[in-house]
GROMACS .gro file of N, CA and C in nm:
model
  216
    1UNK      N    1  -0.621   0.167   0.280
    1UNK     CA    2  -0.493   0.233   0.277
    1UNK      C    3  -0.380   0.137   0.239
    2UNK      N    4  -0.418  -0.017   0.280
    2UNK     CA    5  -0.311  -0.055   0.219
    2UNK      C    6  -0.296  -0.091   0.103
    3UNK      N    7  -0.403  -0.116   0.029
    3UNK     CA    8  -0.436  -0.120  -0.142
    3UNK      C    9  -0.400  -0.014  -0.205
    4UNK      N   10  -0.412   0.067  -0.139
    4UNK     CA   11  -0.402   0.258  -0.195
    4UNK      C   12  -0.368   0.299  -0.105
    5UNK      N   13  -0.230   0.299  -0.083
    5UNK     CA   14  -0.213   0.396   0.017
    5UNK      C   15  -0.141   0.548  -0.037
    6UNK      N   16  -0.179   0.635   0.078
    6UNK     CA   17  -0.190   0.830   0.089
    6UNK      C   18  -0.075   0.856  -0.026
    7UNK      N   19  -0.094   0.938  -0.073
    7UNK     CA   20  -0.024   1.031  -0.148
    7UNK      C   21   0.021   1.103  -0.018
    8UNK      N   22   0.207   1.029  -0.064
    8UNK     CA   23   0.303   1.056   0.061
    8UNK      C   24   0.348   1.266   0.013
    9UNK      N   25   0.301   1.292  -0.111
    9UNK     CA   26   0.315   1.445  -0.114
    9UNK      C   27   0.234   1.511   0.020
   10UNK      N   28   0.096   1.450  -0.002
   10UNK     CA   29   0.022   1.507   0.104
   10UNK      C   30   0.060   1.475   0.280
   11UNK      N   31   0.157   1.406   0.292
   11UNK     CA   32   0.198   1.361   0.428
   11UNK      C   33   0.288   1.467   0.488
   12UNK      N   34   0.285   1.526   0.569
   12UNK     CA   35   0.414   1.619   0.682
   12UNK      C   36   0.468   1.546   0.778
   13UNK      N   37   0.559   1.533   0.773
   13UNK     CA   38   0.616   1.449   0.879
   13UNK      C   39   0.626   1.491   1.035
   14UNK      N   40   0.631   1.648   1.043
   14UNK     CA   41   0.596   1.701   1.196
   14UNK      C   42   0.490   1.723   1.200
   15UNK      N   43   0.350   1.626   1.143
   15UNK     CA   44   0.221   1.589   1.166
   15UNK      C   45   0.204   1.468   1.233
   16UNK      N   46   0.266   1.413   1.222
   16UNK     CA   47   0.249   1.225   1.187
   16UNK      C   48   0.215   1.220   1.380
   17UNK      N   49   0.198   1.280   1.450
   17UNK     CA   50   0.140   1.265   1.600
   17UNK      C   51   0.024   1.298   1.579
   18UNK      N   52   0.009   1.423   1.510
   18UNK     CA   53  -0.140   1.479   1.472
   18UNK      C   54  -0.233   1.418   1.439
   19UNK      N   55  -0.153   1.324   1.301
   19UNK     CA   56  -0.234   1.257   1.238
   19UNK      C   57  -0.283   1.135   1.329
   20UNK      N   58  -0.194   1.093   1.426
   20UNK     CA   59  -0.256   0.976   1.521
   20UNK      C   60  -0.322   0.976   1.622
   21UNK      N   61  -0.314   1.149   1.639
   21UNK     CA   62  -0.404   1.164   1.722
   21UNK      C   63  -0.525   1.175   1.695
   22UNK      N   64  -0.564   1.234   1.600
   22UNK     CA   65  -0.698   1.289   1.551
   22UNK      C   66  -0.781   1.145   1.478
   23UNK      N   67  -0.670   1.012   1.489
   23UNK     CA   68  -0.669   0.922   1.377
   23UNK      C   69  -0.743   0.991   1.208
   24UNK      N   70  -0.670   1.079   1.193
   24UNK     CA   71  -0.709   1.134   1.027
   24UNK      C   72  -0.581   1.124   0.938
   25UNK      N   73  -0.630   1.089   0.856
   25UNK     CA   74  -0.451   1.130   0.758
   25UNK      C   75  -0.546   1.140   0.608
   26UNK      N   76  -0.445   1.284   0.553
   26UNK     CA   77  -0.447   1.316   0.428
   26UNK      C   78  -0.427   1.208   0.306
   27UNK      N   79  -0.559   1.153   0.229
   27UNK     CA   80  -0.545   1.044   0.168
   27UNK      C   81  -0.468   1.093  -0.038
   28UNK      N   82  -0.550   1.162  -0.048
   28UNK     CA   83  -0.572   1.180  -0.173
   28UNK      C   84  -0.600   1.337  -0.182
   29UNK      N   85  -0.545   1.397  -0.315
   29UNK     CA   86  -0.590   1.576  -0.301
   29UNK      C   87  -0.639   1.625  -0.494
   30UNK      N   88  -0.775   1.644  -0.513
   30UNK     CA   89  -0.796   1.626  -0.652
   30UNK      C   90  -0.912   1.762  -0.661
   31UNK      N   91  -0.855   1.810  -0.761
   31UNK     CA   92  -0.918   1.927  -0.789
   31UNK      C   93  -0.966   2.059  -0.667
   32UNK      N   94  -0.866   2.009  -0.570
   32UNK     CA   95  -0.895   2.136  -0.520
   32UNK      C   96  -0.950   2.095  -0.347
   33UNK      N   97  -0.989   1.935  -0.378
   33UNK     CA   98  -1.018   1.879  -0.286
   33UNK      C   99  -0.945   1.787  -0.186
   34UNK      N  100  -0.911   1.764  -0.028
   34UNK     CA  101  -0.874   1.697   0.009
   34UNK      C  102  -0.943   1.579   0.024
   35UNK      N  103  -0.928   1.422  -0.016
   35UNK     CA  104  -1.011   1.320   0.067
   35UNK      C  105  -0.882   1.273   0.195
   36UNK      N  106  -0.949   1.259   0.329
   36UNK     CA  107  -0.868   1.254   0.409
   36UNK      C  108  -0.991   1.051   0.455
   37UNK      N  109  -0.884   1.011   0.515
   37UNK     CA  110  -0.930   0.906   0.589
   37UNK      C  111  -0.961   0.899   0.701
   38UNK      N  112  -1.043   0.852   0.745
   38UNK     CA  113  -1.044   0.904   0.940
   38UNK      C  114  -1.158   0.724   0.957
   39UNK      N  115  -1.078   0.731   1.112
   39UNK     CA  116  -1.131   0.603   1.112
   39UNK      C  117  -1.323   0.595   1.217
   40UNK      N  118  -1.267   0.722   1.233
   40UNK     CA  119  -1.450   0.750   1.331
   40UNK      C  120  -1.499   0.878   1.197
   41UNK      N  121  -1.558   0.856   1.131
   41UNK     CA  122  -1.666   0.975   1.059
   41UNK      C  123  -1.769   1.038   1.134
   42UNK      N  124  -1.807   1.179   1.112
   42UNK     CA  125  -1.881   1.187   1.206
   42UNK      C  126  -1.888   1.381   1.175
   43UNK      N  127  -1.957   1.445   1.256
   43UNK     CA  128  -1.930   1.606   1.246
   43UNK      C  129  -1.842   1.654   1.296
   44UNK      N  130  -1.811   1.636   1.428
   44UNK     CA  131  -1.655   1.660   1.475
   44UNK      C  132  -1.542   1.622   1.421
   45UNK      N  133  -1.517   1.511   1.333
   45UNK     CA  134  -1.430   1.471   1.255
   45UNK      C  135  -1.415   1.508   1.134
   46UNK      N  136  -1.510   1.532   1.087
   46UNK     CA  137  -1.497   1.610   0.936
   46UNK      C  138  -1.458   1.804   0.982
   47UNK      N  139  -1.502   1.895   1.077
   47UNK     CA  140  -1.439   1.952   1.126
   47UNK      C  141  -1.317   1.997   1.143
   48UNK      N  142  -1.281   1.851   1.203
   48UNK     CA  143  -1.094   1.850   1.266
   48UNK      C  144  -1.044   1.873   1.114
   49UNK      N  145  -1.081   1.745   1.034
   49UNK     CA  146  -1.033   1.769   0.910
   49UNK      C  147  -1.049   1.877   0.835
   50UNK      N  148  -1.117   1.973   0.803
   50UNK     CA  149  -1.108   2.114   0.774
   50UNK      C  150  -1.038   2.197   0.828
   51UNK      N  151  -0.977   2.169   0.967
   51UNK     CA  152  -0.898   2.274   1.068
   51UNK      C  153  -0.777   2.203   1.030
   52UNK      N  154  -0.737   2.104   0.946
   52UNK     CA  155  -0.607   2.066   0.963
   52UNK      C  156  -0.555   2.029   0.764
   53UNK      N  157  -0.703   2.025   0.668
   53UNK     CA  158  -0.666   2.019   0.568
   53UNK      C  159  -0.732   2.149   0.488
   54UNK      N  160  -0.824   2.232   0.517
   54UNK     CA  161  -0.866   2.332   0.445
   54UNK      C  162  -0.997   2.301   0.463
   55UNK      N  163  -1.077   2.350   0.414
   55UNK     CA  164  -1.256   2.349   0.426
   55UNK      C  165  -1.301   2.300   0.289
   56UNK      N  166  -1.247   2.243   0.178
   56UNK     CA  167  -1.261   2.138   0.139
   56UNK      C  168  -1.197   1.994   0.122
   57UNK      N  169  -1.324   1.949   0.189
   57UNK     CA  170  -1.242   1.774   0.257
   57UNK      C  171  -1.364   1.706   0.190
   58UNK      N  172  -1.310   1.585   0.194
   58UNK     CA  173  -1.436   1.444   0.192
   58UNK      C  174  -1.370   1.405   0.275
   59UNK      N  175  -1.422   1.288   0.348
   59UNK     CA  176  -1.408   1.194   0.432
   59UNK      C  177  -1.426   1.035   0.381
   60UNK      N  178  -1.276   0.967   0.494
   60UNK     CA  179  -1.318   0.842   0.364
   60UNK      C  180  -1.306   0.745   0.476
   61UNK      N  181  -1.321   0.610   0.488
   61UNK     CA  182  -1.343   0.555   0.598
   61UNK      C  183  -1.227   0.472   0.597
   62UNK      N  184  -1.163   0.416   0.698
   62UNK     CA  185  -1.068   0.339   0.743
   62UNK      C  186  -1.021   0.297   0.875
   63UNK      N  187  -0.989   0.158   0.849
   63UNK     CA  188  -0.941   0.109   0.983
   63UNK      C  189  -0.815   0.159   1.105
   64UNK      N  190  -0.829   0.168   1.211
   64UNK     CA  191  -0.724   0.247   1.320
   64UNK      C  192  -0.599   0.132   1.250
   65UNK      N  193  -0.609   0.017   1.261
   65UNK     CA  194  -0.492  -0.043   1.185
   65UNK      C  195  -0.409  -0.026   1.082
   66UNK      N  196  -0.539   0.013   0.959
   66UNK     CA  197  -0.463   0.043   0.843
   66UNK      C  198  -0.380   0.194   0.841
   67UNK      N  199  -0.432   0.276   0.922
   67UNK     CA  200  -0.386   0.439   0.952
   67UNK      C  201  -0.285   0.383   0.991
   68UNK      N  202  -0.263   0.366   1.053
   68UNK     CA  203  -0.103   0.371   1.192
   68UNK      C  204  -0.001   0.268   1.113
   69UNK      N  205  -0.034   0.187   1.010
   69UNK     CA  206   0.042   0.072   0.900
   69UNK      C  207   0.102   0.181   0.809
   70UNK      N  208  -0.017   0.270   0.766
   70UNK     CA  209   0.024   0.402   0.676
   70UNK      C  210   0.097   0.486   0.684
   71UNK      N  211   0.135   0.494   0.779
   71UNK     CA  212   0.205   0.617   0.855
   71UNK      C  213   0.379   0.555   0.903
   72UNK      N  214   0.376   0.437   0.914
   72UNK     CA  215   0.501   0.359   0.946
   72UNK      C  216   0.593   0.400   0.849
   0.00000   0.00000   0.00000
């Protein structure tokens, strides 16, 4: 995220608790697709991310550091 960091279109700002809570944030959005970052991957997490970006997501991996740097 900090090499590339989120496409601030895809950011809401009365998310930005959400996003730290869930540690997920909306990275990138291409063809229809969200890639979101989340720093635990997993089935419950790709989930959350469908309940909070649509039911098409990828999942991309990242550090709790680099999220919460992203979001500053």
């Amino acid at each position: 995220l900090l090499q590339h960091p989120p496409d601030s279109s895809l950011l809401e700002q009365g998310k930005i608790d959400a996003y730290l809570s869930a540690q997920i944030i909306p990275w990138r959005a291409e063809n229809g697709v969200v890639t979101a970052a989340v720093v635990e991957p997993g089935p419950e997490t790709l989930l959350q991310a469908q309940a909070m970006f649509g039911r098409d997501v990828a999942l991309t991996l990242t550090t709790r550091l680099d999220l919460h740097w992203a979001l500053q």
